[in-house]
């Protein structure tokens, strides 16, 4: 039993990064002979023992297909599987588990919505995204637009990496049918003011989707307070397993949308004359679902719920503050994205160095970051760079690791100066 699972019996525990790190066994290793400093959390976060144990226990004690077996293992698996759905519902503050659809991840969730809304679109209709979107929130809309004659229009960003609200106001119009925005930019860390933008869109009858993949690891969204029609995220960024994600959708819209895939589980009755669909949420869950992964995601949410969330958020803010303080210690270093409200993500470039070289040299010192275009090529074009180096922090990172990053960057800069 982990330190935090013991402490949880007495309620939420005070934020103690040393205790928390003991719950993430992958962090206790050496890379190229150096202690691992994992700063690629924006790509995929690490998993606590609670998640690993929950998935192991599922496979050892209750594995069976769900909803179908008239036996004890089937009942256990179904209970754990649907229990995880309820945990997600509570995490998002959705009205009902009917509004929680399992997907393979954020990308599939957006594709489900885009394809489901295609029948509402016609030539000349407009879909608003932003210039800072991940490709997953651009390409599905482009594909649907090509089929329907609609247009995808980007809301511009400022040089600081914030949404240009004048651009948004000018683009939101009578032809706007869908607004799809990221809650937090995976490149810039910018926290977008989605609530007032959703409110403006709703006043015009526009359907809204929020990509929360980069938001949920850092704070807990409230979909009812936001007022969005759809909210999507991936488990593996929320300290859960890969291969599963969540689509929250308002029940009325989900009822009106056609299924994304056909097959078992999503049907009510099949004949060669006609097939009818299952009730929500199963209407969108064809085939055997990711049962163990759902259990793992539920365990990740339980784990986060055991933490002092305000302490966690303060610790992450301190990491970003210290990183910003150290930027000037590396000659030629420039941060891309300096929004006033951002999560602990730092994309940067260093004069004379290619991002991939920075990443390779940091890895030699045991420091893992991300390099490249981060699946955000339009944003790279806006800043006139082929890519950036990106350090993305999580609550299990330490101020000492921030110091190690910048000490390593100073060493690299001197080497190439």
PDB file of C-alpha atoms in Angstrom, residues 42-330:
ATOM      1  CA  UNK A  42       2.579  17.188 -21.831  1.00  0.00           C
ATOM      2  CA  UNK A  43       3.109  14.216 -24.158  1.00  0.00           C
ATOM      3  CA  UNK A  44       2.255  11.559 -21.567  1.00  0.00           C
ATOM      4  CA  UNK A  45       2.284  11.616 -17.778  1.00  0.00           C
ATOM      5  CA  UNK A  46       3.656   8.829 -15.587  1.00  0.00           C
ATOM      6  CA  UNK A  47       1.457   6.415 -13.630  1.00  0.00           C
ATOM      7  CA  UNK A  48       1.192   6.021  -9.843  1.00  0.00           C
ATOM      8  CA  UNK A  49       1.315   2.618  -8.172  1.00  0.00           C
ATOM      9  CA  UNK A  50      -2.415   2.946  -7.476  1.00  0.00           C
ATOM     10  CA  UNK A  51      -3.134   2.798 -11.218  1.00  0.00           C
ATOM     11  CA  UNK A  52      -0.722  -0.077 -11.841  1.00  0.00           C
ATOM     12  CA  UNK A  53      -2.197  -2.046  -8.944  1.00  0.00           C
ATOM     13  CA  UNK A  54      -5.792  -1.442 -10.028  1.00  0.00           C
ATOM     14  CA  UNK A  55      -5.136  -2.747 -13.534  1.00  0.00           C
ATOM     15  CA  UNK A  56      -3.166  -5.714 -12.229  1.00  0.00           C
ATOM     16  CA  UNK A  57      -5.963  -6.556  -9.777  1.00  0.00           C
ATOM     17  CA  UNK A  58      -8.532  -6.363 -12.588  1.00  0.00           C
ATOM     18  CA  UNK A  59      -6.635  -8.892 -14.697  1.00  0.00           C
ATOM     19  CA  UNK A  60      -5.851 -11.174 -11.739  1.00  0.00           C
ATOM     20  CA  UNK A  61      -9.257 -11.157 -10.046  1.00  0.00           C
ATOM     21  CA  UNK A  62     -12.113 -10.060 -12.302  1.00  0.00           C
ATOM     22  CA  UNK A  63     -11.292 -10.116 -16.003  1.00  0.00           C
ATOM     23  CA  UNK A  64     -14.335 -10.855 -18.128  1.00  0.00           C
ATOM     24  CA  UNK A  65     -16.276  -9.078 -20.817  1.00  0.00           C
ATOM     25  CA  UNK A  66     -18.741  -6.538 -19.485  1.00  0.00           C
ATOM     26  CA  UNK A  67     -22.538  -6.308 -19.629  1.00  0.00           C
ATOM     27  CA  UNK A  68     -22.937  -9.763 -21.173  1.00  0.00           C
ATOM     28  CA  UNK A  69     -21.813 -12.531 -18.846  1.00  0.00           C
ATOM     29  CA  UNK A  70     -24.348 -14.034 -16.422  1.00  0.00           C
ATOM     30  CA  UNK A  71     -21.624 -14.963 -13.951  1.00  0.00           C
ATOM     31  CA  UNK A  72     -19.629 -13.561 -11.052  1.00  0.00           C
ATOM     32  CA  UNK A  73     -16.564 -12.431 -13.007  1.00  0.00           C
ATOM     33  CA  UNK A  74     -18.786 -10.630 -15.498  1.00  0.00           C
ATOM     34  CA  UNK A  75     -20.571  -8.869 -12.642  1.00  0.00           C
ATOM     35  CA  UNK A  76     -17.255  -7.834 -11.064  1.00  0.00           C
ATOM     36  CA  UNK A  77     -15.858  -6.521 -14.339  1.00  0.00           C
ATOM     37  CA  UNK A  78     -19.049  -4.632 -15.180  1.00  0.00           C
ATOM     38  CA  UNK A  79     -19.191  -3.081 -11.728  1.00  0.00           C
ATOM     39  CA  UNK A  80     -15.576  -1.873 -11.949  1.00  0.00           C
ATOM     40  CA  UNK A  81     -16.026  -0.660 -15.521  1.00  0.00           C
ATOM     41  CA  UNK A  82     -19.196   1.319 -14.867  1.00  0.00           C
ATOM     42  CA  UNK A  83     -17.803   2.494 -11.534  1.00  0.00           C
ATOM     43  CA  UNK A  84     -14.970   4.132 -13.469  1.00  0.00           C
ATOM     44  CA  UNK A  85     -17.521   5.888 -15.696  1.00  0.00           C
ATOM     45  CA  UNK A  86     -19.174   7.333 -12.599  1.00  0.00           C
ATOM     46  CA  UNK A  87     -15.778   8.585 -11.378  1.00  0.00           C
ATOM     47  CA  UNK A  88     -15.283  10.419 -14.671  1.00  0.00           C
ATOM     48  CA  UNK A  89     -18.788  11.856 -14.452  1.00  0.00           C
ATOM     49  CA  UNK A  90     -18.032  13.196 -10.988  1.00  0.00           C
ATOM     50  CA  UNK A  91     -14.617  14.489 -12.078  1.00  0.00           C
ATOM     51  CA  UNK A  92     -16.210  16.551 -14.868  1.00  0.00           C
ATOM     52  CA  UNK A  93     -19.431  17.315 -12.955  1.00  0.00           C
ATOM     53  CA  UNK A  94     -21.529  15.951 -15.814  1.00  0.00           C
ATOM     54  CA  UNK A  95     -25.257  15.464 -15.278  1.00  0.00           C
ATOM     55  CA  UNK A  96     -25.279  11.740 -15.947  1.00  0.00           C
ATOM     56  CA  UNK A  97     -23.072   8.795 -16.862  1.00  0.00           C
ATOM     57  CA  UNK A  98     -25.161   8.677 -20.063  1.00  0.00           C
ATOM     58  CA  UNK A  99     -23.062  11.678 -21.132  1.00  0.00           C
ATOM     59  CA  UNK A 100     -19.693   9.919 -20.621  1.00  0.00           C
ATOM     60  CA  UNK A 101     -18.498   8.022 -23.708  1.00  0.00           C
ATOM     61  CA  UNK A 102     -15.334   5.905 -23.720  1.00  0.00           C
ATOM     62  CA  UNK A 103     -13.042   6.503 -26.701  1.00  0.00           C
ATOM     63  CA  UNK A 104      -9.452   5.603 -27.532  1.00  0.00           C
ATOM     64  CA  UNK A 105      -8.346   9.142 -26.665  1.00  0.00           C
ATOM     65  CA  UNK A 106      -8.866  12.825 -27.390  1.00  0.00           C
ATOM     66  CA  UNK A 107      -8.286  12.367 -31.107  1.00  0.00           C
ATOM     67  CA  UNK A 108     -10.992   9.741 -31.515  1.00  0.00           C
ATOM     68  CA  UNK A 109     -13.367  11.736 -29.315  1.00  0.00           C
ATOM     69  CA  UNK A 110     -13.065  14.762 -31.606  1.00  0.00           C
ATOM     70  CA  UNK A 111     -13.535  12.547 -34.654  1.00  0.00           C
ATOM     71  CA  UNK A 112     -16.718  11.100 -33.119  1.00  0.00           C
ATOM     72  CA  UNK A 113     -18.127  14.600 -32.657  1.00  0.00           C
ATOM     73  CA  UNK A 114     -16.992  15.950 -36.025  1.00  0.00           C
ATOM     74  CA  UNK A 115     -18.524  13.029 -37.895  1.00  0.00           C
ATOM     75  CA  UNK A 116     -21.646  13.145 -35.767  1.00  0.00           C
ATOM     76  CA  UNK A 117     -22.202  16.804 -36.600  1.00  0.00           C
ATOM     77  CA  UNK A 118     -21.510  16.437 -40.331  1.00  0.00           C
ATOM     78  CA  UNK A 119     -25.201  16.067 -41.115  1.00  0.00           C
ATOM     79  CA  UNK A 120     -25.845  19.520 -39.654  1.00  0.00           C
ATOM     80  CA  UNK A 121     -23.328  21.244 -41.933  1.00  0.00           C
ATOM     81  CA  UNK A 122     -23.858  22.586 -45.428  1.00  0.00           C
ATOM     82  CA  UNK A 123     -21.837  24.632 -47.932  1.00  0.00           C
ATOM     83  CA  UNK A 124     -20.869  28.033 -46.544  1.00  0.00           C
ATOM     84  CA  UNK A 125     -21.165  27.021 -42.880  1.00  0.00           C
ATOM     85  CA  UNK A 126     -18.172  27.875 -40.724  1.00  0.00           C
ATOM     86  CA  UNK A 127     -16.238  25.953 -38.079  1.00  0.00           C
ATOM     87  CA  UNK A 128     -14.066  28.069 -35.780  1.00  0.00           C
ATOM     88  CA  UNK A 129     -10.892  26.635 -34.292  1.00  0.00           C
ATOM     89  CA  UNK A 130      -7.818  28.534 -33.121  1.00  0.00           C
ATOM     90  CA  UNK A 131      -4.305  28.995 -34.414  1.00  0.00           C
ATOM     91  CA  UNK A 132      -2.937  27.191 -31.340  1.00  0.00           C
ATOM     92  CA  UNK A 133      -4.867  23.934 -31.791  1.00  0.00           C
ATOM     93  CA  UNK A 134      -3.319  20.479 -31.779  1.00  0.00           C
ATOM     94  CA  UNK A 135      -3.700  18.778 -35.165  1.00  0.00           C
ATOM     95  CA  UNK A 136      -6.337  16.537 -33.563  1.00  0.00           C
ATOM     96  CA  UNK A 137      -8.619  19.567 -33.270  1.00  0.00           C
ATOM     97  CA  UNK A 138      -7.953  20.774 -36.812  1.00  0.00           C
ATOM     98  CA  UNK A 139      -7.749  17.799 -39.169  1.00  0.00           C
ATOM     99  CA  UNK A 140     -11.094  16.105 -38.276  1.00  0.00           C
ATOM    100  CA  UNK A 141     -12.895  19.389 -38.904  1.00  0.00           C
ATOM    101  CA  UNK A 142     -11.073  19.851 -42.218  1.00  0.00           C
ATOM    102  CA  UNK A 143     -12.121  16.355 -43.285  1.00  0.00           C
ATOM    103  CA  UNK A 144     -15.756  17.045 -42.408  1.00  0.00           C
ATOM    104  CA  UNK A 145     -15.599  20.449 -44.086  1.00  0.00           C
ATOM    105  CA  UNK A 146     -14.329  18.855 -47.287  1.00  0.00           C
ATOM    106  CA  UNK A 147     -17.304  16.468 -47.273  1.00  0.00           C
ATOM    107  CA  UNK A 148     -19.913  19.093 -46.506  1.00  0.00           C
ATOM    108  CA  UNK A 149     -18.669  22.291 -48.141  1.00  0.00           C
ATOM    109  CA  UNK A 150     -18.175  24.014 -44.797  1.00  0.00           C
ATOM    110  CA  UNK A 151     -15.104  26.120 -44.004  1.00  0.00           C
ATOM    111  CA  UNK A 152     -12.609  25.911 -41.136  1.00  0.00           C
ATOM    112  CA  UNK A 153     -11.539  29.351 -39.919  1.00  0.00           C
ATOM    113  CA  UNK A 154      -8.744  29.944 -37.387  1.00  0.00           C
ATOM    114  CA  UNK A 155      -9.005  32.439 -34.537  1.00  0.00           C
ATOM    115  CA  UNK A 156      -5.671  34.255 -34.441  1.00  0.00           C
ATOM    116  CA  UNK A 157      -3.266  34.368 -31.502  1.00  0.00           C
ATOM    117  CA  UNK A 158      -1.170  37.235 -30.191  1.00  0.00           C
ATOM    118  CA  UNK A 159       2.643  37.206 -30.143  1.00  0.00           C
ATOM    119  CA  UNK A 160       2.414  36.429 -26.409  1.00  0.00           C
ATOM    120  CA  UNK A 161       0.469  33.275 -27.233  1.00  0.00           C
ATOM    121  CA  UNK A 162      -3.006  34.319 -26.143  1.00  0.00           C
ATOM    122  CA  UNK A 163      -6.201  34.107 -28.148  1.00  0.00           C
ATOM    123  CA  UNK A 164      -6.841  37.309 -30.097  1.00  0.00           C
ATOM    124  CA  UNK A 165     -10.300  38.148 -28.792  1.00  0.00           C
ATOM    125  CA  UNK A 166     -10.868  40.740 -31.526  1.00  0.00           C
ATOM    126  CA  UNK A 167     -10.216  38.025 -34.082  1.00  0.00           C
ATOM    127  CA  UNK A 168     -12.703  35.768 -32.294  1.00  0.00           C
ATOM    128  CA  UNK A 169     -15.392  38.459 -32.264  1.00  0.00           C
ATOM    129  CA  UNK A 170     -14.889  39.239 -35.934  1.00  0.00           C
ATOM    130  CA  UNK A 171     -15.123  35.574 -36.974  1.00  0.00           C
ATOM    131  CA  UNK A 172     -18.093  34.534 -34.820  1.00  0.00           C
ATOM    132  CA  UNK A 173     -21.056  35.219 -37.060  1.00  0.00           C
ATOM    133  CA  UNK A 174     -24.313  34.058 -38.572  1.00  0.00           C
ATOM    134  CA  UNK A 175     -22.597  31.256 -40.493  1.00  0.00           C
ATOM    135  CA  UNK A 176     -20.720  29.857 -37.499  1.00  0.00           C
ATOM    136  CA  UNK A 177     -21.972  26.395 -36.624  1.00  0.00           C
ATOM    137  CA  UNK A 178     -19.190  24.918 -34.464  1.00  0.00           C
ATOM    138  CA  UNK A 179     -16.578  26.365 -32.103  1.00  0.00           C
ATOM    139  CA  UNK A 180     -13.764  23.943 -31.204  1.00  0.00           C
ATOM    140  CA  UNK A 181     -11.068  25.280 -28.872  1.00  0.00           C
ATOM    141  CA  UNK A 182      -8.300  23.922 -26.713  1.00  0.00           C
ATOM    142  CA  UNK A 183      -8.646  24.644 -23.005  1.00  0.00           C
ATOM    143  CA  UNK A 184      -4.855  24.681 -22.539  1.00  0.00           C
ATOM    144  CA  UNK A 185      -2.316  24.866 -25.371  1.00  0.00           C
ATOM    145  CA  UNK A 186       0.037  21.899 -25.527  1.00  0.00           C
ATOM    146  CA  UNK A 187       2.800  24.144 -26.911  1.00  0.00           C
ATOM    147  CA  UNK A 188       2.332  27.410 -25.066  1.00  0.00           C
ATOM    148  CA  UNK A 189       0.657  26.347 -21.824  1.00  0.00           C
ATOM    149  CA  UNK A 190      -1.860  29.154 -22.361  1.00  0.00           C
ATOM    150  CA  UNK A 191      -5.122  28.733 -20.453  1.00  0.00           C
ATOM    151  CA  UNK A 192      -7.806  30.010 -22.783  1.00  0.00           C
ATOM    152  CA  UNK A 193     -10.806  31.936 -21.382  1.00  0.00           C
ATOM    153  CA  UNK A 194     -13.207  29.369 -22.771  1.00  0.00           C
ATOM    154  CA  UNK A 195     -16.224  30.084 -20.528  1.00  0.00           C
ATOM    155  CA  UNK A 196     -17.026  33.571 -21.902  1.00  0.00           C
ATOM    156  CA  UNK A 197     -16.296  32.408 -25.457  1.00  0.00           C
ATOM    157  CA  UNK A 198     -18.699  29.493 -25.015  1.00  0.00           C
ATOM    158  CA  UNK A 199     -21.309  31.916 -23.695  1.00  0.00           C
ATOM    159  CA  UNK A 200     -20.950  34.130 -26.766  1.00  0.00           C
ATOM    160  CA  UNK A 201     -21.167  31.111 -29.047  1.00  0.00           C
ATOM    161  CA  UNK A 202     -24.248  29.738 -27.283  1.00  0.00           C
ATOM    162  CA  UNK A 203     -26.014  33.077 -27.757  1.00  0.00           C
ATOM    163  CA  UNK A 204     -25.770  32.410 -31.508  1.00  0.00           C
ATOM    164  CA  UNK A 205     -26.755  28.746 -31.286  1.00  0.00           C
ATOM    165  CA  UNK A 206     -23.215  27.550 -32.009  1.00  0.00           C
ATOM    166  CA  UNK A 207     -22.207  24.047 -30.878  1.00  0.00           C
ATOM    167  CA  UNK A 208     -19.058  24.089 -28.719  1.00  0.00           C
ATOM    168  CA  UNK A 209     -16.310  21.531 -28.143  1.00  0.00           C
ATOM    169  CA  UNK A 210     -13.424  21.997 -25.716  1.00  0.00           C
ATOM    170  CA  UNK A 211     -10.216  19.960 -25.989  1.00  0.00           C
ATOM    171  CA  UNK A 212      -9.238  19.401 -22.370  1.00  0.00           C
ATOM    172  CA  UNK A 213      -6.306  17.033 -22.932  1.00  0.00           C
ATOM    173  CA  UNK A 214      -3.771  19.493 -21.511  1.00  0.00           C
ATOM    174  CA  UNK A 215      -6.093  20.973 -18.897  1.00  0.00           C
ATOM    175  CA  UNK A 216      -7.193  17.956 -16.847  1.00  0.00           C
ATOM    176  CA  UNK A 217      -3.694  17.070 -15.537  1.00  0.00           C
ATOM    177  CA  UNK A 218      -3.489  20.487 -13.872  1.00  0.00           C
ATOM    178  CA  UNK A 219      -7.009  21.406 -12.765  1.00  0.00           C
ATOM    179  CA  UNK A 220     -10.480  19.922 -12.591  1.00  0.00           C
ATOM    180  CA  UNK A 221     -12.951  21.312 -15.156  1.00  0.00           C
ATOM    181  CA  UNK A 222     -16.678  21.702 -14.496  1.00  0.00           C
ATOM    182  CA  UNK A 223     -18.542  21.091 -17.735  1.00  0.00           C
ATOM    183  CA  UNK A 224     -21.816  22.412 -16.366  1.00  0.00           C
ATOM    184  CA  UNK A 225     -20.197  25.657 -15.261  1.00  0.00           C
ATOM    185  CA  UNK A 226     -18.396  25.984 -18.591  1.00  0.00           C
ATOM    186  CA  UNK A 227     -21.601  25.332 -20.502  1.00  0.00           C
ATOM    187  CA  UNK A 228     -19.847  23.521 -23.361  1.00  0.00           C
ATOM    188  CA  UNK A 229     -21.658  20.936 -25.469  1.00  0.00           C
ATOM    189  CA  UNK A 230     -18.655  18.586 -25.637  1.00  0.00           C
ATOM    190  CA  UNK A 231     -15.479  18.167 -23.586  1.00  0.00           C
ATOM    191  CA  UNK A 232     -12.754  15.650 -24.466  1.00  0.00           C
ATOM    192  CA  UNK A 233      -9.546  14.363 -22.892  1.00  0.00           C
ATOM    193  CA  UNK A 234      -7.116  11.428 -22.827  1.00  0.00           C
ATOM    194  CA  UNK A 235      -6.415   9.174 -19.862  1.00  0.00           C
ATOM    195  CA  UNK A 236      -2.662   8.924 -20.376  1.00  0.00           C
ATOM    196  CA  UNK A 237      -2.179  12.645 -19.761  1.00  0.00           C
ATOM    197  CA  UNK A 238      -4.223  12.340 -16.547  1.00  0.00           C
ATOM    198  CA  UNK A 239      -1.769   9.827 -15.012  1.00  0.00           C
ATOM    199  CA  UNK A 240      -3.893   6.914 -16.260  1.00  0.00           C
ATOM    200  CA  UNK A 241      -3.231   4.252 -18.911  1.00  0.00           C
ATOM    201  CA  UNK A 242      -2.929   4.717 -22.653  1.00  0.00           C
ATOM    202  CA  UNK A 243      -5.591   3.543 -25.084  1.00  0.00           C
ATOM    203  CA  UNK A 244      -8.614   5.199 -23.500  1.00  0.00           C
ATOM    204  CA  UNK A 245     -10.105   8.673 -23.525  1.00  0.00           C
ATOM    205  CA  UNK A 246     -13.335  10.434 -22.661  1.00  0.00           C
ATOM    206  CA  UNK A 247     -15.986  12.208 -24.665  1.00  0.00           C
ATOM    207  CA  UNK A 248     -18.426  14.194 -22.562  1.00  0.00           C
ATOM    208  CA  UNK A 249     -21.444  15.326 -24.534  1.00  0.00           C
ATOM    209  CA  UNK A 250     -24.793  16.781 -23.643  1.00  0.00           C
ATOM    210  CA  UNK A 251     -27.318  13.967 -23.792  1.00  0.00           C
ATOM    211  CA  UNK A 252     -29.658  15.688 -26.244  1.00  0.00           C
ATOM    212  CA  UNK A 253     -26.898  16.188 -28.804  1.00  0.00           C
ATOM    213  CA  UNK A 254     -25.584  12.653 -28.351  1.00  0.00           C
ATOM    214  CA  UNK A 255     -29.086  11.301 -28.892  1.00  0.00           C
ATOM    215  CA  UNK A 256     -29.352  13.231 -32.155  1.00  0.00           C
ATOM    216  CA  UNK A 257     -25.921  12.205 -33.482  1.00  0.00           C
ATOM    217  CA  UNK A 258     -25.481   9.003 -35.495  1.00  0.00           C
ATOM    218  CA  UNK A 259     -23.123   6.311 -34.161  1.00  0.00           C
ATOM    219  CA  UNK A 260     -19.483   6.558 -35.167  1.00  0.00           C
ATOM    220  CA  UNK A 261     -18.918   2.811 -35.574  1.00  0.00           C
ATOM    221  CA  UNK A 262     -21.161  -0.208 -35.940  1.00  0.00           C
ATOM    222  CA  UNK A 263     -20.929  -3.598 -34.272  1.00  0.00           C
ATOM    223  CA  UNK A 264     -21.511  -5.322 -30.969  1.00  0.00           C
ATOM    224  CA  UNK A 265     -22.580  -3.478 -27.812  1.00  0.00           C
ATOM    225  CA  UNK A 266     -23.817  -0.362 -29.649  1.00  0.00           C
ATOM    226  CA  UNK A 267     -26.888  -2.145 -30.991  1.00  0.00           C
ATOM    227  CA  UNK A 268     -30.319  -2.722 -29.502  1.00  0.00           C
ATOM    228  CA  UNK A 269     -31.598  -5.124 -32.158  1.00  0.00           C
ATOM    229  CA  UNK A 270     -30.176  -6.348 -35.460  1.00  0.00           C
ATOM    230  CA  UNK A 271     -32.072  -7.807 -38.398  1.00  0.00           C
ATOM    231  CA  UNK A 272     -31.319  -7.807 -42.110  1.00  0.00           C
ATOM    232  CA  UNK A 273     -34.152  -5.356 -42.558  1.00  0.00           C
ATOM    233  CA  UNK A 274     -33.180  -2.840 -39.867  1.00  0.00           C
ATOM    234  CA  UNK A 275     -30.809  -2.250 -36.943  1.00  0.00           C
ATOM    235  CA  UNK A 276     -31.639  -0.055 -33.971  1.00  0.00           C
ATOM    236  CA  UNK A 277     -29.102   1.572 -31.653  1.00  0.00           C
ATOM    237  CA  UNK A 278     -28.466   0.974 -27.996  1.00  0.00           C
ATOM    238  CA  UNK A 279     -29.138   3.641 -25.383  1.00  0.00           C
ATOM    239  CA  UNK A 280     -26.506   6.162 -24.299  1.00  0.00           C
ATOM    240  CA  UNK A 281     -23.652   5.845 -23.628  1.00  0.00           C
ATOM    241  CA  UNK A 282     -23.365   2.447 -25.331  1.00  0.00           C
ATOM    242  CA  UNK A 283     -24.613   3.784 -28.659  1.00  0.00           C
ATOM    243  CA  UNK A 284     -21.078   5.090 -29.286  1.00  0.00           C
ATOM    244  CA  UNK A 285     -19.130   2.141 -27.830  1.00  0.00           C
ATOM    245  CA  UNK A 286     -18.937  -0.567 -30.475  1.00  0.00           C
ATOM    246  CA  UNK A 287     -17.153  -3.799 -29.614  1.00  0.00           C
ATOM    247  CA  UNK A 288     -15.371  -4.915 -26.476  1.00  0.00           C
ATOM    248  CA  UNK A 289     -14.398  -1.746 -24.626  1.00  0.00           C
ATOM    249  CA  UNK A 290     -11.055  -0.943 -22.930  1.00  0.00           C
ATOM    250  CA  UNK A 291     -12.129  -2.422 -19.598  1.00  0.00           C
ATOM    251  CA  UNK A 292      -8.808  -2.565 -17.743  1.00  0.00           C
ATOM    252  CA  UNK A 293      -7.937   0.896 -19.052  1.00  0.00           C
ATOM    253  CA  UNK A 294     -11.213   2.313 -17.720  1.00  0.00           C
ATOM    254  CA  UNK A 295     -10.439   0.772 -14.334  1.00  0.00           C
ATOM    255  CA  UNK A 296      -6.978   2.355 -14.485  1.00  0.00           C
ATOM    256  CA  UNK A 297      -8.406   5.760 -15.343  1.00  0.00           C
ATOM    257  CA  UNK A 298     -10.824   5.481 -12.433  1.00  0.00           C
ATOM    258  CA  UNK A 299      -7.888   4.698 -10.141  1.00  0.00           C
ATOM    259  CA  UNK A 300      -6.007   7.741 -11.473  1.00  0.00           C
ATOM    260  CA  UNK A 301      -8.955   9.976 -10.640  1.00  0.00           C
ATOM    261  CA  UNK A 302      -9.145   8.449  -7.152  1.00  0.00           C
ATOM    262  CA  UNK A 303      -5.432   9.106  -6.716  1.00  0.00           C
ATOM    263  CA  UNK A 304      -5.757  12.751  -7.739  1.00  0.00           C
ATOM    264  CA  UNK A 305      -8.737  13.106  -5.436  1.00  0.00           C
ATOM    265  CA  UNK A 306      -6.543  11.956  -2.546  1.00  0.00           C
ATOM    266  CA  UNK A 307      -4.189  14.902  -3.058  1.00  0.00           C
ATOM    267  CA  UNK A 308      -4.301  18.441  -1.777  1.00  0.00           C
ATOM    268  CA  UNK A 309      -5.255  19.929  -5.144  1.00  0.00           C
ATOM    269  CA  UNK A 310      -4.557  23.521  -4.108  1.00  0.00           C
ATOM    270  CA  UNK A 311      -1.141  22.449  -2.873  1.00  0.00           C
ATOM    271  CA  UNK A 312      -0.556  20.614  -6.135  1.00  0.00           C
ATOM    272  CA  UNK A 313      -1.482  23.652  -8.216  1.00  0.00           C
ATOM    273  CA  UNK A 314       0.727  25.893  -6.091  1.00  0.00           C
ATOM    274  CA  UNK A 315       3.661  23.489  -6.506  1.00  0.00           C
ATOM    275  CA  UNK A 316       3.251  23.449 -10.286  1.00  0.00           C
ATOM    276  CA  UNK A 317       3.041  27.246 -10.383  1.00  0.00           C
ATOM    277  CA  UNK A 318       6.276  27.424  -8.387  1.00  0.00           C
ATOM    278  CA  UNK A 319       8.003  25.189 -10.939  1.00  0.00           C
ATOM    279  CA  UNK A 320       7.021  27.491 -13.799  1.00  0.00           C
ATOM    280  CA  UNK A 321       7.975  30.601 -11.839  1.00  0.00           C
ATOM    281  CA  UNK A 322      11.443  29.215 -11.137  1.00  0.00           C
ATOM    282  CA  UNK A 323      11.896  28.181 -14.758  1.00  0.00           C
ATOM    283  CA  UNK A 324      10.982  31.684 -15.926  1.00  0.00           C
ATOM    284  CA  UNK A 325      13.477  33.166 -13.465  1.00  0.00           C
ATOM    285  CA  UNK A 326      16.271  31.035 -14.914  1.00  0.00           C
ATOM    286  CA  UNK A 327      15.694  31.782 -18.604  1.00  0.00           C
ATOM    287  CA  UNK A 328      18.156  34.667 -18.592  1.00  0.00           C
ATOM    288  CA  UNK A 329      20.856  32.340 -17.273  1.00  0.00           C
ATOM    289  CA  UNK A 330      21.033  30.674 -20.710  1.00  0.00           C
TER     290      UNK A 330
END
